[in-house]
Amino acid sequence: MADPLTASRDLTTIRTAITHFTRTLTAAGVPDAAGDVRRLLAETLGLSPAALLASPERMLTEDEHERASGNMLRRASREPVSRILGERDFYGRAFAISPAVLDPRPDTETLIATALDIVAREGWQREPLRLLDVGTGSGCLIVTLLCELPNAVGIGTDISTAALEVAHANAVRHGVGGRTQFLQADALEIETGPFHLMLTNPPYIATSEIANLDPEVRVHDPRLALDGGADGLDVYRRLTPRIAAALPDGWFICEVGYDQAGAVADLLTTALRPPQIEIHRDLAGQNRCVAVRTRS
Ligand code: GLN
């Protein structure tokens, strides 16, 4: 069997390309090789996944084959499909991503569901709301919430100016650029409160665990967005003493690692003595989100 990446181009149909590329990615240890090949090939050919599968005998042009091979080589080196394509869907919207930002995960949609549920429970759907997203990255949290809550304005902060540029572009793309401000800041080093909701998906991986992550994360997500210090909780510890001032009467909603909800809830309880604290699970059933009512 000829190597798929060097196989004679003029004989390649979609069917043979799928078979060959799937073998290559499987050999490289890519978890869902067949699914990734279909997505990358469909995107390269400008077809929907359904149209791709409906025309197995269509020949690839030389140029298409070359571009598809380039994308498959990147995936074989364990670059995620989202990074190869330059965007990722989050809560039903496409977000541009770059090497400067964390690739948005479906788990993080738990924070959106929690925030929207809280807004409904508090009866805040029509109030002028102020939202803060600390460590905004691609902007997926703040931009999604502003799209879902037309009554809100928001601030996204990040240490990385390169990330802020991506977030700003995503806000403009989704029509909420006029309601969003992006500021370079570390943790809560801004004095622009008070806010109703503060969200954060901080870096929370323990430093020693980073080496054990999948290459898609370890190599391609920015370390700044992953490394939470010796036990992963450094950023929560730095944020906690500052929450009450920025959020005298609102909700703090954060993402946590699968085994961190108890420790983070303890930190927040000790610092804030909150009247309410909740832990929410993601779709995989892991404790993923801690939400705390603050009140002065
Ligand atoms: N959820 C990411 C992961 O485990 C980590 C993101 C983060 O540290 N906030 O891959």
Coordinates of N, CA, C and O in Angstrom, one line a residue, residues 97-260:
I97 N -9.6 30.9 16.7 CA -8.6 30.7 17.7 C -7.2 30.9 17.1 O -7.1 30.9 15.8
S98 N -6.2 31.1 17.9 CA -4.9 31.2 17.5 C -4.0 30.5 18.5 O -4.5 30.1 19.6
P99 N -2.7 30.4 18.2 CA -1.8 29.8 19.2 C -1.8 30.5 20.6 O -1.4 29.9 21.6
A100 N -2.3 31.7 20.6 CA -2.3 32.5 21.9 C -3.4 32.1 22.8 O -3.5 32.6 24.0
V101 N -4.4 31.4 22.3 CA -5.6 31.1 23.2 C -5.9 29.6 23.4 O -5.6 28.8 22.5
L102 N -6.5 29.3 24.5 CA -7.0 28.0 24.8 C -8.1 27.6 23.8 O -8.9 28.5 23.4
D103 N -8.0 26.4 23.3 CA -9.0 25.9 22.4 C -10.3 25.7 23.2 O -10.3 24.9 24.1
P104 N -11.4 26.4 22.9 CA -12.6 26.3 23.8 C -13.1 24.8 23.8 O -13.1 24.1 22.8
R105 N -13.5 24.4 25.0 CA -13.9 23.0 25.2 C -15.4 23.0 25.4 O -16.0 23.9 26.1
P106 N -16.1 21.9 25.0 CA -17.5 21.7 25.3 C -17.8 21.8 26.8 O -18.8 22.3 27.3
D107 N -16.8 21.3 27.6 CA -17.0 21.3 29.1 C -17.3 22.8 29.6 O -18.0 23.0 30.6
T108 N -16.7 23.7 29.0 CA -16.8 25.1 29.4 C -18.2 25.7 29.1 O -18.6 26.7 29.7
E109 N -18.9 25.0 28.3 CA -20.3 25.5 28.1 C -21.2 25.3 29.3 O -22.2 26.0 29.5
T110 N -20.7 24.5 30.3 CA -21.4 24.4 31.6 C -21.5 25.7 32.3 O -22.4 26.0 33.0
L111 N -20.4 26.6 32.1 CA -20.4 27.9 32.7 C -21.5 28.8 32.1 O -22.1 29.6 32.8
I112 N -21.7 28.6 30.8 CA -22.7 29.4 30.1 C -24.1 29.0 30.6 O -25.0 29.8 31.0
A113 N -24.3 27.7 30.6 CA -25.6 27.2 31.1 C -25.9 27.7 32.5 O -27.0 28.1 32.8
T114 N -24.9 27.6 33.4 CA -25.0 28.1 34.8 C -25.4 29.6 34.8 O -26.3 30.0 35.5
A115 N -24.6 30.4 34.1 CA -24.8 31.8 34.1 C -26.2 32.2 33.6 O -26.9 33.0 34.2
L116 N -26.7 31.5 32.6 CA -28.0 31.9 32.0 C -29.1 31.4 33.0 O -30.1 32.1 33.2
D117 N -28.9 30.3 33.6 CA -29.8 29.8 34.6 C -29.9 30.8 35.8 O -31.0 31.1 36.3
I118 N -28.8 31.3 36.2 CA -28.7 32.2 37.4 C -29.4 33.5 37.0 O -30.2 34.1 37.8
V119 N -29.2 34.0 35.8 CA -29.8 35.3 35.3 C -31.3 35.1 35.4 O -32.1 36.0 35.8
A120 N -31.8 33.9 34.9 CA -33.2 33.7 34.9 C -33.8 33.6 36.4 O -34.8 34.2 36.7
R121 N -33.0 32.9 37.2 CA -33.5 32.7 38.6 C -33.5 34.1 39.4 O -34.3 34.3 40.2
E122 N -32.5 34.9 39.1 CA -32.4 36.2 39.8 C -33.4 37.2 39.2 O -33.6 38.3 39.7
G123 N -34.0 36.8 38.0 CA -35.0 37.8 37.4 C -34.2 39.0 36.7 O -34.7 40.1 36.7
W124 N -33.0 38.7 36.2 CA -32.1 39.7 35.7 C -32.2 39.9 34.2 O -31.4 40.6 33.6
Q125 N -33.2 39.3 33.5 CA -33.3 39.3 32.1 C -33.4 40.6 31.5 O -33.0 40.9 30.3
R126 N -34.0 41.6 32.2 CA -34.2 42.9 31.7 C -33.4 44.0 32.3 O -33.4 45.1 31.9
E127 N -32.7 43.6 33.4 CA -31.8 44.6 34.0 C -30.6 44.9 33.2 O -30.1 44.1 32.5
P128 N -30.1 46.2 33.3 CA -28.8 46.4 32.7 C -27.7 45.7 33.5 O -27.4 46.0 34.6
L129 N -27.1 44.6 32.8 CA -26.2 43.8 33.5 C -24.8 44.1 33.2 O -24.5 44.5 32.0
R130 N -23.9 43.9 34.1 CA -22.4 44.1 33.9 C -21.7 42.8 34.1 O -21.8 42.2 35.2
L131 N -21.0 42.3 33.1 CA -20.3 41.0 33.2 C -18.8 41.2 33.1 O -18.3 42.1 32.4
L132 N -18.1 40.3 33.8 CA -16.6 40.3 33.8 C -16.1 38.9 33.5 O -16.6 38.0 34.1
D133 N -15.2 38.8 32.5 CA -14.6 37.5 32.2 C -13.1 37.6 32.5 O -12.5 38.3 31.7
V134 N -12.6 36.9 33.5 CA -11.2 37.0 33.8 C -10.4 36.0 33.1 O -10.7 34.8 33.3
G135 N -9.4 36.3 32.3 CA -8.7 35.4 31.5 C -9.5 34.9 30.3 O -9.8 33.7 30.1
T136 N -9.9 35.9 29.5 CA -10.9 35.6 28.5 C -10.4 34.7 27.3 O -11.3 34.1 26.7
G137 N -9.1 34.7 27.0 CA -8.7 33.8 25.9 C -9.3 34.2 24.6 O -9.2 35.3 24.1
S138 N -10.0 33.2 24.0 CA -10.7 33.5 22.7 C -11.9 34.4 22.9 O -12.5 34.8 21.9
G139 N -12.3 34.6 24.1 CA -13.5 35.4 24.4 C -14.8 34.6 24.4 O -15.9 35.2 24.4
C140 N -14.6 33.3 24.3 CA -15.8 32.4 24.1 C -16.9 32.7 25.2 O -18.1 32.7 24.9
L141 N -16.4 32.9 26.5 CA -17.4 33.0 27.5 C -18.1 34.4 27.4 O -19.4 34.5 27.4
I142 N -17.4 35.5 27.4 CA -18.0 36.8 27.4 C -18.8 37.1 26.1 O -19.9 37.6 26.2
V143 N -18.3 36.6 25.0 CA -19.0 36.9 23.7 C -20.3 36.1 23.7 O -21.3 36.6 23.3
T144 N -20.2 34.9 24.1 CA -21.5 34.0 24.1 C -22.5 34.7 25.0 O -23.7 34.8 24.7
L145 N -22.1 35.1 26.2 CA -23.1 35.6 27.2 C -23.7 36.9 26.7 O -24.8 37.2 26.8
L146 N -22.8 37.8 26.0 CA -23.4 39.0 25.5 C -24.3 38.7 24.3 O -25.3 39.5 24.1
C147 N -24.1 37.7 23.5 CA -25.0 37.3 22.5 C -26.3 36.9 23.1 O -27.4 37.2 22.6
E148 N -26.2 36.1 24.2 CA -27.4 35.5 24.8 C -28.2 36.5 25.6 O -29.4 36.4 25.9
L149 N -27.5 37.6 26.1 CA -28.1 38.6 27.0 C -28.0 40.0 26.4 O -27.0 40.7 26.7
P150 N -28.9 40.4 25.6 CA -28.8 41.7 24.9 C -28.9 42.8 25.9 O -28.5 44.0 25.6
N151 N -29.2 42.6 27.2 CA -29.3 43.6 28.2 C -28.0 43.8 28.9 O -27.9 44.5 29.9
A152 N -26.9 43.1 28.5 CA -25.6 43.1 29.2 C -24.5 43.8 28.5 O -24.5 43.9 27.2
V153 N -23.6 44.4 29.2 CA -22.3 44.8 28.7 C -21.2 44.0 29.4 O -21.5 43.5 30.5
G154 N -20.0 44.0 28.9 CA -19.0 43.1 29.5 C -17.6 43.6 29.3 O -17.3 44.3 28.4
I155 N -16.8 43.1 30.2 CA -15.3 43.3 30.1 C -14.7 42.0 30.1 O -15.0 41.1 30.9
G156 N -13.7 41.8 29.2 CA -12.9 40.6 29.2 C -11.4 41.0 29.4 O -11.0 42.0 28.8
T157 N -10.8 40.3 30.4 CA -9.4 40.6 30.6 C -8.5 39.4 30.3 O -9.0 38.3 30.3
D158 N -7.3 39.7 30.0 CA -6.3 38.6 29.8 C -4.9 39.2 30.0 O -4.7 40.4 29.8
I159 N -3.9 38.4 30.4 CA -2.6 38.8 30.5 C -2.0 39.0 29.1 O -1.1 39.9 28.8
S160 N -2.5 38.2 28.1 CA -1.9 38.2 26.8 C -2.6 39.1 25.8 O -3.8 39.0 25.6
T161 N -1.8 40.1 25.3 CA -2.4 41.0 24.3 C -2.8 40.3 23.0 O -3.8 40.6 22.4
A162 N -2.0 39.2 22.7 CA -2.4 38.4 21.5 C -3.7 37.8 21.7 O -4.5 37.7 20.7
A163 N -4.0 37.3 22.9 CA -5.3 36.7 23.2 C -6.4 37.7 23.1 O -7.5 37.5 22.5
L164 N -6.2 38.9 23.6 CA -7.2 40.0 23.6 C -7.6 40.3 22.1 O -8.7 40.7 21.8
E165 N -6.6 40.3 21.2 CA -6.9 40.6 19.8 C -7.8 39.5 19.2 O -8.8 39.9 18.5
V166 N -7.6 38.3 19.6 CA -8.5 37.2 19.1 C -9.9 37.4 19.7 O -10.9 37.3 19.0
A167 N -10.0 37.7 21.0 CA -11.3 37.9 21.7 C -12.0 39.0 21.0 O -13.2 38.9 20.8
H168 N -11.3 40.1 20.8 CA -12.0 41.3 20.2 C -12.5 41.0 18.8 O -13.7 41.3 18.5
A169 N -11.7 40.3 18.0 CA -12.2 39.9 16.7 C -13.5 39.0 16.8 O -14.4 39.1 16.0
N170 N -13.5 38.1 17.8 CA -14.7 37.2 18.0 C -15.9 38.1 18.4 O -17.0 37.8 18.0
A171 N -15.7 39.1 19.2 CA -16.8 39.9 19.7 C -17.4 40.7 18.5 O -18.6 40.7 18.3
V172 N -16.5 41.2 17.6 CA -17.0 41.9 16.4 C -17.7 40.9 15.5 O -18.8 41.2 15.0
R173 N -17.1 39.8 15.3 CA -17.7 38.7 14.4 C -19.1 38.4 14.8 O -20.0 38.2 14.0
H174 N -19.4 38.4 16.1 CA -20.7 38.0 16.6 C -21.6 39.2 17.0 O -22.6 39.0 17.7
G175 N -21.1 40.4 16.6 CA -22.0 41.6 16.7 C -22.1 42.2 18.1 O -23.0 42.9 18.4
V176 N -21.2 41.8 19.0 CA -21.2 42.4 20.3 C -20.0 43.3 20.7 O -19.8 43.6 21.8
G177 N -19.3 43.6 19.6 CA -18.1 44.5 19.8 C -18.4 45.8 20.5 O -17.6 46.2 21.4
G178 N -19.6 46.3 20.3 CA -19.9 47.6 20.9 C -20.3 47.5 22.4 O -20.4 48.5 23.1
R179 N -20.5 46.3 22.8 CA -20.9 46.1 24.2 C -19.8 45.4 25.1 O -19.9 45.0 26.2
T180 N -18.6 45.2 24.4 CA -17.5 44.5 25.1 C -16.3 45.4 25.1 O -16.0 46.1 24.1
Q181 N -15.6 45.4 26.2 CA -14.3 46.0 26.3 C -13.3 45.0 26.7 O -13.6 44.1 27.5
F182 N -12.1 45.0 26.1 CA -11.1 44.1 26.4 C -9.9 44.8 27.0 O -9.4 45.8 26.5
L183 N -9.4 44.3 28.2 CA -8.4 45.0 28.9 C -7.3 44.0 29.3 O -7.5 42.9 29.7
Q184 N -6.0 44.5 29.1 CA -4.9 43.7 29.6 C -4.8 43.8 31.1 O -4.6 44.9 31.6
A185 N -4.9 42.7 31.8 CA -4.8 42.7 33.3 C -4.6 41.3 33.7 O -5.0 40.3 33.1
D186 N -3.9 41.2 34.9 CA -3.6 39.9 35.5 C -4.6 39.7 36.6 O -4.9 40.6 37.4
A187 N -5.2 38.5 36.6 CA -6.3 38.2 37.6 C -7.2 39.4 37.8 O -7.9 39.8 36.8
L188 N -7.4 40.0 38.9 CA -8.4 41.0 39.1 C -7.8 42.4 39.3 O -8.4 43.2 40.0
E189 N -6.7 42.6 38.6 CA -6.1 43.9 38.7 C -6.8 45.0 37.9 O -6.1 45.7 37.1
I190 N -8.1 45.1 38.1 CA -8.8 46.3 37.5 C -9.8 46.8 38.5 O -10.2 46.1 39.4
E191 N -10.1 48.0 38.3 CA -11.0 48.6 39.3 C -12.2 49.2 38.6 O -12.5 50.4 38.7
T192 N -12.9 48.3 37.9 CA -14.1 48.8 37.1 C -15.4 48.2 37.5 O -16.3 48.2 36.8
G193 N -15.4 47.6 38.7 CA -16.7 47.0 39.2 C -17.7 48.1 39.5 O -17.4 49.3 39.3
P194 N -18.8 47.8 40.1 CA -19.2 46.4 40.4 C -19.8 45.7 39.2 O -20.3 46.3 38.3
F195 N -19.8 44.3 39.3 CA -20.4 43.5 38.3 C -21.5 42.6 38.9 O -21.5 42.4 40.1
H196 N -22.4 42.1 38.0 CA -23.4 41.2 38.4 C -22.9 39.8 38.3 O -23.1 38.9 39.2
L197 N -22.1 39.5 37.2 CA -21.6 38.1 37.1 C -20.1 38.2 36.8 O -19.7 39.1 36.0
M198 N -19.3 37.4 37.4 CA -17.9 37.3 37.1 C -17.6 35.9 36.7 O -18.0 34.9 37.5
L199 N -17.1 35.7 35.5 CA -16.8 34.3 35.1 C -15.3 34.1 34.9 O -14.6 35.1 34.6
T200 N -14.8 32.9 35.1 CA -13.4 32.7 34.8 C -13.2 31.2 34.5 O -13.7 30.3 35.2
N201 N -12.4 30.9 33.5 CA -11.9 29.6 33.3 C -10.4 29.7 33.4 O -9.7 29.9 32.4
P202 N -9.8 29.7 34.6 CA -8.4 30.0 34.8 C -7.5 28.8 34.5 O -8.1 27.7 34.3
P203 N -6.2 29.0 34.4 CA -5.4 27.9 34.3 C -5.5 27.1 35.6 O -5.3 27.7 36.6
Y204 N -5.7 25.8 35.5 CA -5.9 25.0 36.7 C -5.2 23.6 36.7 O -5.5 22.8 37.6
I205 N -4.4 23.4 35.7 CA -3.7 22.1 35.7 C -2.5 22.2 36.6 O -1.7 23.2 36.6
A206 N -2.3 21.2 37.5 CA -1.1 21.2 38.3 C 0.1 21.1 37.4 O 0.1 20.3 36.5
T207 N 1.2 21.8 37.7 CA 2.4 21.9 36.8 C 2.9 20.5 36.5 O 3.2 20.3 35.3
S208 N 3.0 19.7 37.5 CA 3.6 18.3 37.3 C 2.7 17.5 36.4 O 3.2 16.4 35.8
E209 N 1.4 17.8 36.2 CA 0.5 17.0 35.4 C 0.6 17.4 33.9 O 0.1 16.6 33.1
I210 N 1.2 18.5 33.6 CA 1.1 19.0 32.2 C 1.8 18.0 31.3 O 1.3 17.7 30.2
A211 N 2.9 17.4 31.8 CA 3.6 16.5 30.9 C 2.8 15.2 30.5 O 3.1 14.6 29.6
N212 N 1.8 14.9 31.3 CA 1.0 13.7 31.1 C -0.3 14.0 30.2 O -1.0 13.1 29.9
L213 N -0.5 15.3 29.8 CA -1.6 15.6 29.0 C -1.5 15.1 27.5 O -0.4 14.9 27.1
D214 N -2.6 14.9 26.8 CA -2.5 14.6 25.4 C -1.7 15.7 24.7 O -1.8 16.8 25.0
P215 N -1.0 15.2 23.6 CA -0.2 16.2 22.8 C -1.1 17.4 22.3 O -0.6 18.5 22.2
E216 N -2.3 17.1 22.0 CA -3.2 18.2 21.5 C -3.3 19.3 22.4 O -3.3 20.5 22.0
V217 N -3.3 19.0 23.7 CA -3.3 20.0 24.8 C -1.9 20.5 25.2 O -1.6 21.7 25.1
R218 N -1.1 19.5 25.5 CA 0.3 19.8 26.0 C 1.1 20.7 25.0 O 1.8 21.6 25.5
V219 N 1.0 20.3 23.8 CA 1.8 21.0 22.8 C 1.1 22.3 22.2 O 1.8 23.3 21.9
H220 N -0.2 22.2 22.1 CA -0.9 23.2 21.3 C -1.6 24.3 22.1 O -1.9 25.3 21.5
D221 N -2.1 24.0 23.3 CA -2.7 25.0 24.1 C -1.6 25.8 24.8 O -0.6 25.3 25.2
P222 N -1.8 27.1 24.9 CA -0.7 27.9 25.6 C -0.6 27.6 27.0 O -1.5 27.4 27.7
R223 N 0.7 27.4 27.4 CA 0.9 27.0 28.8 C 0.3 28.0 29.8 O -0.1 27.6 30.9
L224 N 0.4 29.3 29.4 CA -0.2 30.3 30.3 C -1.7 30.0 30.6 O -2.2 30.4 31.7
A225 N -2.4 29.3 29.7 CA -3.8 29.0 29.9 C -4.0 27.7 30.7 O -5.2 27.4 31.0
L226 N -3.0 27.0 30.9 CA -3.1 25.6 31.5 C -2.5 25.6 32.9 O -3.1 25.0 33.8
D227 N -1.3 26.2 33.1 CA -0.5 25.9 34.3 C -1.0 26.7 35.5 O -0.9 27.9 35.6
G228 N -1.6 25.9 36.5 CA -2.2 26.5 37.7 C -1.3 26.4 38.9 O -1.8 26.5 40.0
G229 N 0.0 26.1 38.7 CA 0.9 26.0 39.8 C 1.0 24.6 40.4 O 0.4 23.7 39.9
A230 N 1.6 24.5 41.6 CA 1.9 23.2 42.2 C 0.7 22.3 42.3 O 0.7 21.1 41.9
D231 N -0.4 22.8 42.8 CA -1.6 22.0 42.9 C -2.7 22.4 42.0 O -3.9 21.9 42.1
G232 N -2.4 23.4 41.1 CA -3.4 23.8 40.1 C -4.3 24.9 40.6 O -5.1 25.5 39.8
L233 N -4.2 25.3 41.9 CA -5.2 26.2 42.5 C -4.6 27.6 42.7 O -5.3 28.5 43.3
D234 N -3.4 27.9 42.1 CA -2.8 29.2 42.4 C -3.7 30.4 42.0 O -3.9 31.4 42.8
V235 N -4.3 30.3 40.8 CA -5.1 31.5 40.3 C -6.4 31.7 41.2 O -6.7 32.8 41.5
Y236 N -7.0 30.6 41.6 CA -8.2 30.7 42.5 C -7.7 31.4 43.8 O -8.5 32.3 44.3
R237 N -6.6 31.1 44.3 CA -6.1 31.7 45.6 C -5.8 33.2 45.4 O -6.1 33.9 46.3
R238 N -5.3 33.5 44.2 CA -5.0 35.0 44.0 C -6.3 35.7 43.8 O -6.4 36.9 44.1
L239 N -7.3 35.1 43.1 CA -8.5 35.8 42.8 C -9.4 36.0 44.0 O -10.1 37.0 44.2
T240 N -9.5 34.9 44.9 CA -10.5 34.9 45.9 C -10.6 36.1 46.8 O -11.6 36.7 47.0
P241 N -9.4 36.6 47.3 CA -9.5 37.8 48.2 C -10.0 39.1 47.5 O -10.4 40.0 48.2
R242 N -10.1 39.1 46.2 CA -10.5 40.3 45.4 C -11.9 40.2 44.9 O -12.4 41.2 44.3
I243 N -12.5 39.1 45.1 CA -13.9 38.9 44.5 C -14.9 39.9 45.1 O -15.6 40.6 44.4
A244 N -14.9 40.0 46.4 CA -16.0 40.8 47.1 C -16.0 42.2 46.6 O -17.1 42.8 46.4
A245 N -14.9 42.8 46.4 CA -14.8 44.2 46.0 C -15.4 44.4 44.6 O -16.2 45.4 44.3
A246 N -15.1 43.5 43.7 CA -15.5 43.7 42.3 C -17.0 43.2 42.1 O -17.7 43.6 41.2
L247 N -17.4 42.4 43.1 CA -18.7 41.7 42.9 C -19.4 41.7 44.3 O -19.6 40.7 44.9
P248 N -19.8 42.9 44.7 CA -20.4 43.0 46.0 C -21.8 42.3 46.1 O -22.2 41.9 47.2
D249 N -22.5 42.2 45.0 CA -23.8 41.6 45.0 C -24.1 40.9 43.7 O -24.7 41.5 42.8
G250 N -23.5 39.8 43.6 CA -23.7 39.1 42.3 C -23.3 37.6 42.4 O -23.3 37.0 43.5
W251 N -22.8 37.0 41.3 CA -22.4 35.6 41.3 C -21.0 35.5 40.7 O -20.8 36.1 39.6
F252 N -20.2 34.7 41.3 CA -18.9 34.3 40.8 C -19.0 32.9 40.3 O -19.5 32.0 41.0
I253 N -18.7 32.7 39.0 CA -18.9 31.4 38.4 C -17.5 31.0 37.7 O -17.0 31.6 36.9
C254 N -17.0 29.9 38.2 CA -15.7 29.5 37.7 C -15.6 28.0 37.2 O -16.4 27.2 37.7
E255 N -14.8 27.7 36.3 CA -14.5 26.4 35.9 C -13.4 25.8 36.8 O -12.6 26.5 37.3
V256 N -13.6 24.5 37.1 CA -12.6 23.8 37.9 C -12.2 22.4 37.2 O -13.0 21.9 36.4
G257 N -11.0 21.9 37.6 CA -10.6 20.6 37.1 C -11.5 19.5 37.8 O -12.2 19.8 38.8
Y258 N -11.5 18.3 37.2 CA -12.5 17.3 37.6 C -12.4 17.0 39.1 O -13.4 16.5 39.6
D259 N -11.3 17.2 39.7 CA -11.2 16.8 41.2 C -11.0 18.0 42.1 O -10.6 17.9 43.2
Q260 N -11.3 19.2 41.6 CA -11.0 20.4 42.3 C -12.2 21.1 42.9 O -12.0 22.1 43.7

